[in-house]
């Protein structure tokens, strides 16, 4: 079986931004309330960060429950791991994701400033300074036959799209305009030369865009 | 975790029939071409009966790929196993599903005429003469903590709905009128007193109805 590279549950504003400007330790999404972007996912029964037994089981839940299915590794940009830029100043700080990160696989963090790998619960973070193709190769090997999730942010997804390495994308477009920040696209139509798309409005207010290769 | 009873990928006509009349050995769906009812599923990459590597990966595929996720047992009516009525006349005939049935779990076939259990590849068929609640209890035990799929046909799903035992339902409504046969509902609105619903039209022509308990 082919090992796919999949974008799952990536939320953007109606004008295509995945996060606002001015990301910092206290504001992983910069100048945007993450609640406004990802509340559709938080309301579902299968959301990875859910701690109680409630939640909806309709359309949005089909999207969140697919998050970990057949995933053996994740690739993410440095901004999804933490707000630092340049050389690491404090190796004791081990990312935004707490003692039990929701990835539960090897994770490859793309950065020009590498640091030693470490493990938190079921997740091992590796720091790699390489091109998308080479990083994907390492992630595929670590995934042991399973698919690889491309976790974001928008800049990282763009890099892999530009290198034509992405097999499927699920992007949830929120009815919220940001105006600036980290941008995935000006319009989803940019991908239509290479991908099929299903555009699926949800009662939660987001519109799911499901792309797969032509 | 609760063990849910889930209906998955059950296809009905626009007037609510899951199969036509006159089911027989050569025509499991009776007087209806099954292709017309279930072609939406057959076109997806994750369809359980697919033998090649093609297929779509959009909305419909999210529905078919959820078919086996966290399922530990299936319950089905006798008509889904075979066309026979009354006492079994030939125990050598072992169902419509071939040497590798797509269920890959214990399957409980509801019938007033029991026969010995048997195993085909990863699937073991048990034949049970009991009320829905008692059958569900046995299936839950066999599922070892996982959910139970309620496989149909329409009459069997109705029995479990009437006993208020179904937790979630995915029903795909095809744009095809049957007029008679085995009926799930006159209208999906019949379930709205007990269930939330997301109604999701697909580019394939079917309209997915996703129900979960209020």
GROMACS .gro file of C-alpha atoms in nm:
model
  428
    1UNK     CA    1   0.000   0.000   0.000
    2UNK     CA    2   0.109   0.357  -0.074
    3UNK     CA    3   0.199   0.568   0.228
    4UNK     CA    4   0.002   0.889   0.190
    5UNK     CA    5   0.097   1.235   0.314
    6UNK     CA    6  -0.224   1.376   0.466
    7UNK     CA    7  -0.331   1.714   0.601
    8UNK     CA    8  -0.605   1.659   0.861
    9UNK     CA    9  -0.831   1.905   1.044
   10UNK     CA   10  -0.635   2.211   0.939
   11UNK     CA   11  -0.844   2.523   1.006
   12UNK     CA   12  -0.811   2.850   0.815
   13UNK     CA   13  -1.002   3.178   0.802
   14UNK     CA   14  -1.229   3.262   0.508
   15UNK     CA   15  -0.936   3.454   0.359
   16UNK     CA   16  -0.700   3.159   0.396
   17UNK     CA   17  -0.493   3.231   0.709
   18UNK     CA   18  -0.406   2.949   0.950
   19UNK     CA   19  -0.285   3.181   1.227
   20UNK     CA   20  -0.259   3.553   1.294
   21UNK     CA   21   0.055   3.761   1.329
   22UNK     CA   22   0.256   3.807   1.650
   23UNK     CA   23   0.273   3.445   1.765
   24UNK     CA   24   0.423   3.422   2.116
   25UNK     CA   25   0.437   3.179   2.408
   26UNK     CA   26   0.095   3.277   2.541
   27UNK     CA   27  -0.066   3.305   2.196
   28UNK     CA   28   0.015   3.008   1.973
   29UNK     CA   29  -0.223   3.141   1.706
   30UNK     CA   30  -0.095   3.499   1.730
   31UNK     CA   31  -0.356   3.773   1.690
   32UNK     CA   32  -0.650   3.538   1.656
   33UNK     CA   33  -0.859   3.360   1.916
   34UNK     CA   34  -0.796   2.990   1.837
   35UNK     CA   35  -1.144   2.920   1.973
   36UNK     CA   36  -1.289   3.101   1.673
   37UNK     CA   37  -1.090   2.888   1.429
   38UNK     CA   38  -1.113   2.543   1.585
   39UNK     CA   39  -1.431   2.540   1.796
   40UNK     CA   40  -1.598   2.322   1.529
   41UNK     CA   41  -1.348   2.045   1.618
   42UNK     CA   42  -1.364   2.099   1.994
   43UNK     CA   43  -1.739   2.034   1.989
   44UNK     CA   44  -1.703   1.680   1.851
   45UNK     CA   45  -1.697   1.352   2.046
   46UNK     CA   46  -1.372   1.240   1.880
   47UNK     CA   47  -1.164   1.554   1.924
   48UNK     CA   48  -0.819   1.445   2.042
   49UNK     CA   49  -0.806   1.700   2.325
   50UNK     CA   50  -1.149   1.608   2.467
   51UNK     CA   51  -1.142   1.495   2.828
   52UNK     CA   52  -1.512   1.419   2.891
   53UNK     CA   53  -1.749   1.178   2.717
   54UNK     CA   54  -1.978   1.432   2.545
   55UNK     CA   55  -1.965   1.585   2.200
   56UNK     CA   56  -2.144   1.567   1.866
   57UNK     CA   57  -2.125   1.263   1.635
   58UNK     CA   58  -2.233   1.415   1.304
   59UNK     CA   59  -2.036   1.536   1.003
   60UNK     CA   60  -1.766   1.726   1.194
   61UNK     CA   61  -1.701   1.420   1.406
   62UNK     CA   62  -1.628   1.207   1.098
   63UNK     CA   63  -1.349   1.455   1.024
   64UNK     CA   64  -1.197   1.463   1.372
   65UNK     CA   65  -1.226   1.087   1.424
   66UNK     CA   66  -1.011   1.033   1.115
   67UNK     CA   67  -0.724   1.232   1.268
   68UNK     CA   68  -0.517   0.938   1.392
   69UNK     CA   69  -0.648   0.657   1.167
   70UNK     CA   70  -0.353   0.482   1.002
   71UNK     CA   71  -0.112   0.766   1.090
   72UNK     CA   72   0.242   0.658   1.183
   73UNK     CA   73   0.426   0.992   1.199
   74UNK     CA   74   0.370   1.368   1.184
   75UNK     CA   75   0.566   1.648   1.020
   76UNK     CA   76   0.523   2.000   1.159
   77UNK     CA   77   0.682   2.344   1.124
   78UNK     CA   78   0.876   2.492   1.412
   79UNK     CA   79   0.593   2.737   1.486
   80UNK     CA   80   0.362   2.449   1.576
   81UNK     CA   81   0.614   2.325   1.831
   82UNK     CA   82   0.686   2.659   1.997
   83UNK     CA   83   0.721   3.036   1.947
   84UNK     CA   84   1.102   3.054   1.950
   85UNK     CA   85   1.299   3.178   1.650
   86UNK     CA   86   1.675   3.143   1.595
   87UNK     CA   87   1.900   2.929   1.816
   88UNK     CA   88   1.730   2.746   2.105
   89UNK     CA   89   1.795   2.928   2.431
   90UNK     CA   90   1.622   2.695   2.671
   91UNK     CA   91   1.614   2.322   2.598
   92UNK     CA   92   1.412   2.259   2.915
   93UNK     CA   93   1.104   2.401   2.745
   94UNK     CA   94   0.963   2.108   2.550
   95UNK     CA   95   0.686   2.249   2.334
   96UNK     CA   96   0.328   2.368   2.361
   97UNK     CA   97   0.178   2.023   2.387
   98UNK     CA   98   0.218   1.931   2.753
   99UNK     CA   99   0.328   1.599   2.903
  100UNK     CA  100   0.090   1.397   2.683
  101UNK     CA  101   0.104   1.540   2.332
  102UNK     CA  102  -0.190   1.428   2.115
  103UNK     CA  103   0.030   1.296   1.832
  104UNK     CA  104   0.130   0.959   1.983
  105UNK     CA  105   0.380   0.889   1.702
  106UNK     CA  106   0.725   1.017   1.602
  107UNK     CA  107   0.700   1.389   1.514
  108UNK     CA  108   0.947   1.564   1.282
  109UNK     CA  109   0.984   1.935   1.358
  110UNK     CA  110   1.134   2.131   1.067
  111UNK     CA  111   1.389   2.388   1.183
  112UNK     CA  112   1.727   2.526   1.084
  113UNK     CA  113   1.828   2.489   1.451
  114UNK     CA  114   1.837   2.123   1.545
  115UNK     CA  115   1.838   1.991   1.902
  116UNK     CA  116   1.839   1.642   2.054
  117UNK     CA  117   1.527   1.427   2.016
  118UNK     CA  118   1.314   1.363   2.326
  119UNK     CA  119   1.007   1.163   2.419
  120UNK     CA  120   0.693   1.277   2.603
  121UNK     CA  121   0.453   0.990   2.674
  122UNK     CA  122   0.384   0.822   2.333
  123UNK     CA  123   0.528   1.106   2.126
  124UNK     CA  124   0.894   1.146   2.023
  125UNK     CA  125   1.001   1.482   1.879
  126UNK     CA  126   1.285   1.489   1.626
  127UNK     CA  127   1.430   1.819   1.499
  128UNK     CA  128   1.535   1.816   1.135
  129UNK     CA  129   1.705   2.071   0.911
  130UNK     CA  130   1.626   1.945   0.562
  131UNK     CA  131   1.416   1.987   0.248
  132UNK     CA  132   1.052   1.867   0.246
  133UNK     CA  133   1.131   1.561   0.034
  134UNK     CA  134   1.406   1.441   0.265
  135UNK     CA  135   1.197   1.504   0.576
  136UNK     CA  136   0.908   1.311   0.424
  137UNK     CA  137   1.142   1.022   0.351
  138UNK     CA  138   1.248   1.007   0.717
  139UNK     CA  139   0.888   1.036   0.837
  140UNK     CA  140   0.774   0.756   0.606
  141UNK     CA  141   1.043   0.529   0.740
  142UNK     CA  142   0.943   0.609   1.098
  143UNK     CA  143   0.574   0.551   1.012
  144UNK     CA  144   0.647   0.185   0.934
  145UNK     CA  145   0.405   0.149   0.648
  146UNK     CA  146   0.139   0.382   0.782
  147UNK     CA  147   0.054   0.728   0.645
  148UNK     CA  148   0.223   1.052   0.749
  149UNK     CA  149   0.024   1.351   0.875
  150UNK     CA  150   0.137   1.698   0.771
  151UNK     CA  151   0.042   1.900   1.077
  152UNK     CA  152   0.099   2.258   0.967
  153UNK     CA  153   0.125   2.553   1.004
  154UNK     CA  154   0.020   2.709   0.680
  155UNK     CA  155   0.377   2.791   0.572
  156UNK     CA  156   0.487   2.431   0.613
  157UNK     CA  157   0.185   2.298   0.422
  158UNK     CA  158   0.262   2.546   0.141
  159UNK     CA  159   0.620   2.418   0.118
  160UNK     CA  160   0.501   2.061   0.077
  161UNK     CA  161   0.231   2.164  -0.172
  162UNK     CA  162   0.489   2.353  -0.376
  163UNK     CA  163   0.705   2.038  -0.380
  164UNK     CA  164   0.395   1.840  -0.488
  165UNK     CA  165   0.426   1.597  -0.197
  166UNK     CA  166   0.076   1.617  -0.045
  167UNK     CA  167  -0.172   1.338  -0.127
  168UNK     CA  168  -0.488   1.445   0.057
  169UNK     CA  169  -0.593   1.760   0.245
  170UNK     CA  170  -0.879   1.831   0.478
  171UNK     CA  171  -0.902   2.205   0.539
  172UNK     CA  172  -1.186   2.353   0.747
  173UNK     CA  173  -1.265   2.709   0.638
  174UNK     CA  174  -1.414   2.923   0.918
  175UNK     CA  175  -1.648   3.217   0.853
  176UNK     CA  176  -1.397   3.457   1.002
  177UNK     CA  177  -1.174   3.705   0.821
  178UNK     CA  178  -0.819   3.760   0.948
  179UNK     CA  179  -0.658   3.997   0.696
  180UNK     CA  180  -0.300   3.899   0.780
  181UNK     CA  181  -0.089   3.622   0.929
  182UNK     CA  182   0.033   3.285   0.809
  183UNK     CA  183  -0.143   3.213   0.481
  184UNK     CA  184  -0.235   2.878   0.323
  185UNK     CA  185  -0.399   3.016   0.008
  186UNK     CA  186  -0.573   3.312  -0.145
  187UNK     CA  187  -0.841   3.075  -0.268
  188UNK     CA  188  -0.889   2.695  -0.253
  189UNK     CA  189  -0.925   2.711  -0.633
  190UNK     CA  190  -0.545   2.735  -0.653
  191UNK     CA  191  -0.529   2.359  -0.594
  192UNK     CA  192  -0.786   2.253  -0.853
  193UNK     CA  193  -0.536   2.189  -1.130
  194UNK     CA  194  -0.387   1.906  -0.925
  195UNK     CA  195  -0.666   1.793  -0.693
  196UNK     CA  196  -1.028   1.685  -0.689
  197UNK     CA  197  -1.224   1.863  -0.417
  198UNK     CA  198  -1.546   1.805  -0.224
  199UNK     CA  199  -1.674   2.125  -0.064
  200UNK     CA  200  -1.897   2.033   0.231
  201UNK     CA  201  -2.071   2.296   0.446
  202UNK     CA  202  -2.129   2.193   0.807
  203UNK     CA  203  -2.401   2.304   1.047
  204UNK     CA  204  -2.121   2.426   1.275
  205UNK     CA  205  -2.048   2.709   1.034
  206UNK     CA  206  -1.723   2.582   0.882
  207UNK     CA  207  -1.697   2.454   0.527
  208UNK     CA  208  -1.488   2.140   0.492
  209UNK     CA  209  -1.267   2.122   0.183
  210UNK     CA  210  -1.157   1.767   0.104
  211UNK     CA  211  -0.885   1.740  -0.161
  212UNK     CA  212  -0.735   1.433  -0.318
  213UNK     CA  213  -0.498   1.395  -0.612
  214UNK     CA  214  -0.622   1.383  -0.969
  215UNK     CA  215  -1.591   0.396   2.735
  216UNK     CA  216  -1.945   0.326   2.624
  217UNK     CA  217  -1.987   0.057   2.360
  218UNK     CA  218  -2.202   0.213   2.090
  219UNK     CA  219  -2.444   0.036   1.856
  220UNK     CA  220  -2.377   0.192   1.513
  221UNK     CA  221  -2.545   0.169   1.174
  222UNK     CA  222  -2.280   0.237   0.904
  223UNK     CA  223  -2.311   0.289   0.529
  224UNK     CA  224  -2.672   0.172   0.512
  225UNK     CA  225  -2.820   0.274   0.176
  226UNK     CA  226  -3.190   0.337   0.115
  227UNK     CA  227  -3.400   0.470  -0.172
  228UNK     CA  228  -3.550   0.820  -0.161
  229UNK     CA  229  -3.871   0.660  -0.034
  230UNK     CA  230  -3.688   0.473   0.243
  231UNK     CA  231  -3.647   0.117   0.115
  232UNK     CA  232  -3.325  -0.077   0.182
  233UNK     CA  233  -3.403  -0.355  -0.065
  234UNK     CA  234  -3.672  -0.446  -0.315
  235UNK     CA  235  -3.917  -0.734  -0.301
  236UNK     CA  236  -3.850  -1.089  -0.420
  237UNK     CA  237  -3.506  -1.143  -0.264
  238UNK     CA  238  -3.353  -1.468  -0.389
  239UNK     CA  239  -3.013  -1.635  -0.415
  240UNK     CA  240  -2.916  -1.449  -0.730
  241UNK     CA  241  -3.067  -1.118  -0.621
  242UNK     CA  242  -2.972  -1.026  -0.262
  243UNK     CA  243  -3.142  -0.687  -0.302
  244UNK     CA  244  -3.454  -0.832  -0.466
  245UNK     CA  245  -3.613  -0.622  -0.739
  246UNK     CA  246  -3.354  -0.347  -0.730
  247UNK     CA  247  -3.013  -0.323  -0.890
  248UNK     CA  248  -2.778  -0.296  -0.589
  249UNK     CA  249  -2.543  -0.095  -0.810
  250UNK     CA  250  -2.799   0.185  -0.809
  251UNK     CA  251  -2.818   0.188  -0.430
  252UNK     CA  252  -2.455   0.142  -0.331
  253UNK     CA  253  -2.245   0.269  -0.622
  254UNK     CA  254  -2.156   0.579  -0.413
  255UNK     CA  255  -1.968   0.348  -0.175
  256UNK     CA  256  -1.811   0.132  -0.444
  257UNK     CA  257  -1.646   0.440  -0.598
  258UNK     CA  258  -1.445   0.521  -0.283
  259UNK     CA  259  -1.086   0.425  -0.203
  260UNK     CA  260  -1.182   0.273   0.133
  261UNK     CA  261  -1.475   0.055   0.025
  262UNK     CA  262  -1.432  -0.281   0.197
  263UNK     CA  263  -1.494  -0.480  -0.122
  264UNK     CA  264  -1.240  -0.284  -0.332
  265UNK     CA  265  -0.965  -0.497  -0.482
  266UNK     CA  266  -0.757  -0.233  -0.668
  267UNK     CA  267  -0.583   0.080  -0.539
  268UNK     CA  268  -0.804   0.346  -0.702
  269UNK     CA  269  -1.108   0.529  -0.576
  270UNK     CA  270  -1.212   0.874  -0.451
  271UNK     CA  271  -1.095   1.018  -0.119
  272UNK     CA  272  -1.354   1.290  -0.063
  273UNK     CA  273  -1.667   1.304   0.150
  274UNK     CA  274  -1.803   0.959   0.059
  275UNK     CA  275  -1.469   0.804   0.147
  276UNK     CA  276  -1.481   0.947   0.500
  277UNK     CA  277  -1.803   0.750   0.541
  278UNK     CA  278  -1.677   0.420   0.401
  279UNK     CA  279  -1.342   0.440   0.581
  280UNK     CA  280  -1.525   0.458   0.912
  281UNK     CA  281  -1.693   0.121   0.849
  282UNK     CA  282  -1.457  -0.095   1.056
  283UNK     CA  283  -1.311   0.166   1.294
  284UNK     CA  284  -1.347   0.042   1.652
  285UNK     CA  285  -1.603  -0.224   1.551
  286UNK     CA  286  -1.578  -0.553   1.744
  287UNK     CA  287  -1.892  -0.736   1.629
  288UNK     CA  288  -2.184  -0.711   1.385
  289UNK     CA  289  -2.552  -0.793   1.418
  290UNK     CA  290  -2.749  -0.869   1.101
  291UNK     CA  291  -3.089  -1.002   0.998
  292UNK     CA  292  -3.117  -1.340   0.831
  293UNK     CA  293  -3.187  -1.177   0.493
  294UNK     CA  294  -2.837  -1.024   0.492
  295UNK     CA  295  -2.686  -1.368   0.540
  296UNK     CA  296  -2.888  -1.549   0.276
  297UNK     CA  297  -3.225  -1.578   0.101
  298UNK     CA  298  -3.355  -1.886   0.285
  299UNK     CA  299  -3.670  -1.874   0.495
  300UNK     CA  300  -3.788  -2.140   0.745
  301UNK     CA  301  -3.571  -2.434   0.854
  302UNK     CA  302  -3.225  -2.456   0.697
  303UNK     CA  303  -3.220  -2.716   0.423
  304UNK     CA  304  -2.854  -2.705   0.325
  305UNK     CA  305  -2.592  -2.624   0.590
  306UNK     CA  306  -2.315  -2.647   0.329
  307UNK     CA  307  -2.423  -2.310   0.188
  308UNK     CA  308  -2.249  -2.058   0.410
  309UNK     CA  309  -2.386  -1.720   0.315
  310UNK     CA  310  -2.357  -1.458   0.044
  311UNK     CA  311  -2.021  -1.327   0.156
  312UNK     CA  312  -1.770  -1.571   0.008
  313UNK     CA  313  -1.464  -1.721   0.170
  314UNK     CA  314  -1.343  -1.385   0.303
  315UNK     CA  315  -1.644  -1.198   0.440
  316UNK     CA  316  -1.575  -0.824   0.487
  317UNK     CA  317  -1.685  -0.821   0.854
  318UNK     CA  318  -1.370  -0.965   1.016
  319UNK     CA  319  -1.538  -0.993   1.359
  320UNK     CA  320  -1.797  -1.217   1.520
  321UNK     CA  321  -2.132  -1.174   1.339
  322UNK     CA  322  -2.466  -1.247   1.504
  323UNK     CA  323  -2.736  -1.351   1.255
  324UNK     CA  324  -3.088  -1.312   1.394
  325UNK     CA  325  -3.311  -1.605   1.300
  326UNK     CA  326  -3.578  -1.827   1.453
  327UNK     CA  327  -3.389  -2.123   1.304
  328UNK     CA  328  -3.051  -2.157   1.469
  329UNK     CA  329  -2.762  -2.362   1.329
  330UNK     CA  330  -2.403  -2.425   1.445
  331UNK     CA  331  -2.155  -2.136   1.437
  332UNK     CA  332  -1.880  -2.146   1.175
  333UNK     CA  333  -1.577  -1.941   1.079
  334UNK     CA  334  -1.476  -1.810   0.735
  335UNK     CA  335  -1.135  -1.638   0.740
  336UNK     CA  336  -1.156  -1.366   1.014
  337UNK     CA  337  -1.536  -1.379   1.045
  338UNK     CA  338  -1.733  -1.613   1.273
  339UNK     CA  339  -2.108  -1.638   1.215
  340UNK     CA  340  -2.334  -1.715   1.512
  341UNK     CA  341  -2.707  -1.781   1.469
  342UNK     CA  342  -2.926  -1.649   1.748
  343UNK     CA  343  -3.298  -1.670   1.819
  344UNK     CA  344  -3.354  -1.391   2.069
  345UNK     CA  345  -3.484  -1.039   2.130
  346UNK     CA  346  -3.279  -0.737   2.012
  347UNK     CA  347  -3.170  -0.647   2.367
  348UNK     CA  348  -3.038  -0.998   2.438
  349UNK     CA  349  -2.861  -1.021   2.102
  350UNK     CA  350  -2.696  -0.684   2.162
  351UNK     CA  351  -2.577  -0.804   2.500
  352UNK     CA  352  -2.409  -1.106   2.339
  353UNK     CA  353  -2.258  -0.894   2.062
  354UNK     CA  354  -2.119  -0.642   2.313
  355UNK     CA  355  -1.953  -0.918   2.506
  356UNK     CA  356  -1.800  -1.059   2.185
  357UNK     CA  357  -1.684  -0.709   2.082
  358UNK     CA  358  -1.454  -0.693   2.386
  359UNK     CA  359  -1.497  -0.325   2.459
  360UNK     CA  360  -1.534  -0.212   2.100
  361UNK     CA  361  -1.853  -0.089   1.934
  362UNK     CA  362  -2.111  -0.310   1.764
  363UNK     CA  363  -2.223  -0.250   1.406
  364UNK     CA  364  -2.588  -0.304   1.320
  365UNK     CA  365  -2.561  -0.427   0.962
  366UNK     CA  366  -2.924  -0.434   0.846
  367UNK     CA  367  -3.143  -0.501   0.660
  368UNK     CA  368  -3.405  -0.237   0.711
  369UNK     CA  369  -3.638  -0.462   0.911
  370UNK     CA  370  -3.362  -0.547   1.158
  371UNK     CA  371  -3.262  -0.182   1.201
  372UNK     CA  372  -3.630  -0.094   1.263
  373UNK     CA  373  -3.650  -0.358   1.538
  374UNK     CA  374  -3.349  -0.209   1.716
  375UNK     CA  375  -3.477   0.146   1.667
  376UNK     CA  376  -3.814   0.047   1.812
  377UNK     CA  377  -3.632  -0.099   2.116
  378UNK     CA  378  -3.433   0.230   2.140
  379UNK     CA  379  -3.098   0.050   2.123
  380UNK     CA  380  -2.926   0.237   1.837
  381UNK     CA  381  -2.670   0.506   1.926
  382UNK     CA  382  -2.563   0.641   1.585
  383UNK     CA  383  -2.685   0.587   1.228
  384UNK     CA  384  -2.532   0.671   0.895
  385UNK     CA  385  -2.791   0.624   0.622
  386UNK     CA  386  -2.714   0.716   0.259
  387UNK     CA  387  -3.029   0.815   0.072
  388UNK     CA  388  -3.009   0.750  -0.304
  389UNK     CA  389  -3.205   0.952  -0.562
  390UNK     CA  390  -3.398   0.643  -0.669
  391UNK     CA  391  -3.758   0.554  -0.589
  392UNK     CA  392  -3.846   0.191  -0.516
  393UNK     CA  393  -4.214   0.194  -0.421
  394UNK     CA  394  -4.202  -0.133  -0.229
  395UNK     CA  395  -3.968  -0.368  -0.044
  396UNK     CA  396  -3.802  -0.367   0.294
  397UNK     CA  397  -3.859  -0.025   0.446
  398UNK     CA  398  -3.645   0.168   0.697
  399UNK     CA  399  -3.869   0.476   0.722
  400UNK     CA  400  -4.130   0.684   0.549
  401UNK     CA  401  -3.919   0.989   0.628
  402UNK     CA  402  -3.596   1.047   0.822
  403UNK     CA  403  -3.793   1.302   1.026
  404UNK     CA  404  -3.941   1.008   1.219
  405UNK     CA  405  -3.616   0.989   1.417
  406UNK     CA  406  -3.585   1.357   1.505
  407UNK     CA  407  -3.757   1.329   1.843
  408UNK     CA  408  -3.470   1.109   1.963
  409UNK     CA  409  -3.173   1.202   1.744
  410UNK     CA  410  -2.973   1.497   1.620
  411UNK     CA  411  -2.914   1.479   1.246
  412UNK     CA  412  -2.667   1.624   0.996
  413UNK     CA  413  -2.800   1.606   0.640
  414UNK     CA  414  -2.506   1.615   0.400
  415UNK     CA  415  -2.551   1.605   0.021
  416UNK     CA  416  -2.265   1.444  -0.169
  417UNK     CA  417  -2.144   1.509  -0.524
  418UNK     CA  418  -2.210   1.140  -0.592
  419UNK     CA  419  -2.584   1.204  -0.574
  420UNK     CA  420  -2.660   1.045  -0.237
  421UNK     CA  421  -2.751   1.245   0.070
  422UNK     CA  422  -2.583   1.124   0.386
  423UNK     CA  423  -2.796   1.132   0.701
  424UNK     CA  424  -2.587   1.120   1.019
  425UNK     CA  425  -2.787   1.064   1.336
  426UNK     CA  426  -2.670   1.063   1.694
  427UNK     CA  427  -2.866   1.050   2.019
  428UNK     CA  428  -3.001   1.365   2.182
   0.00000   0.00000   0.00000
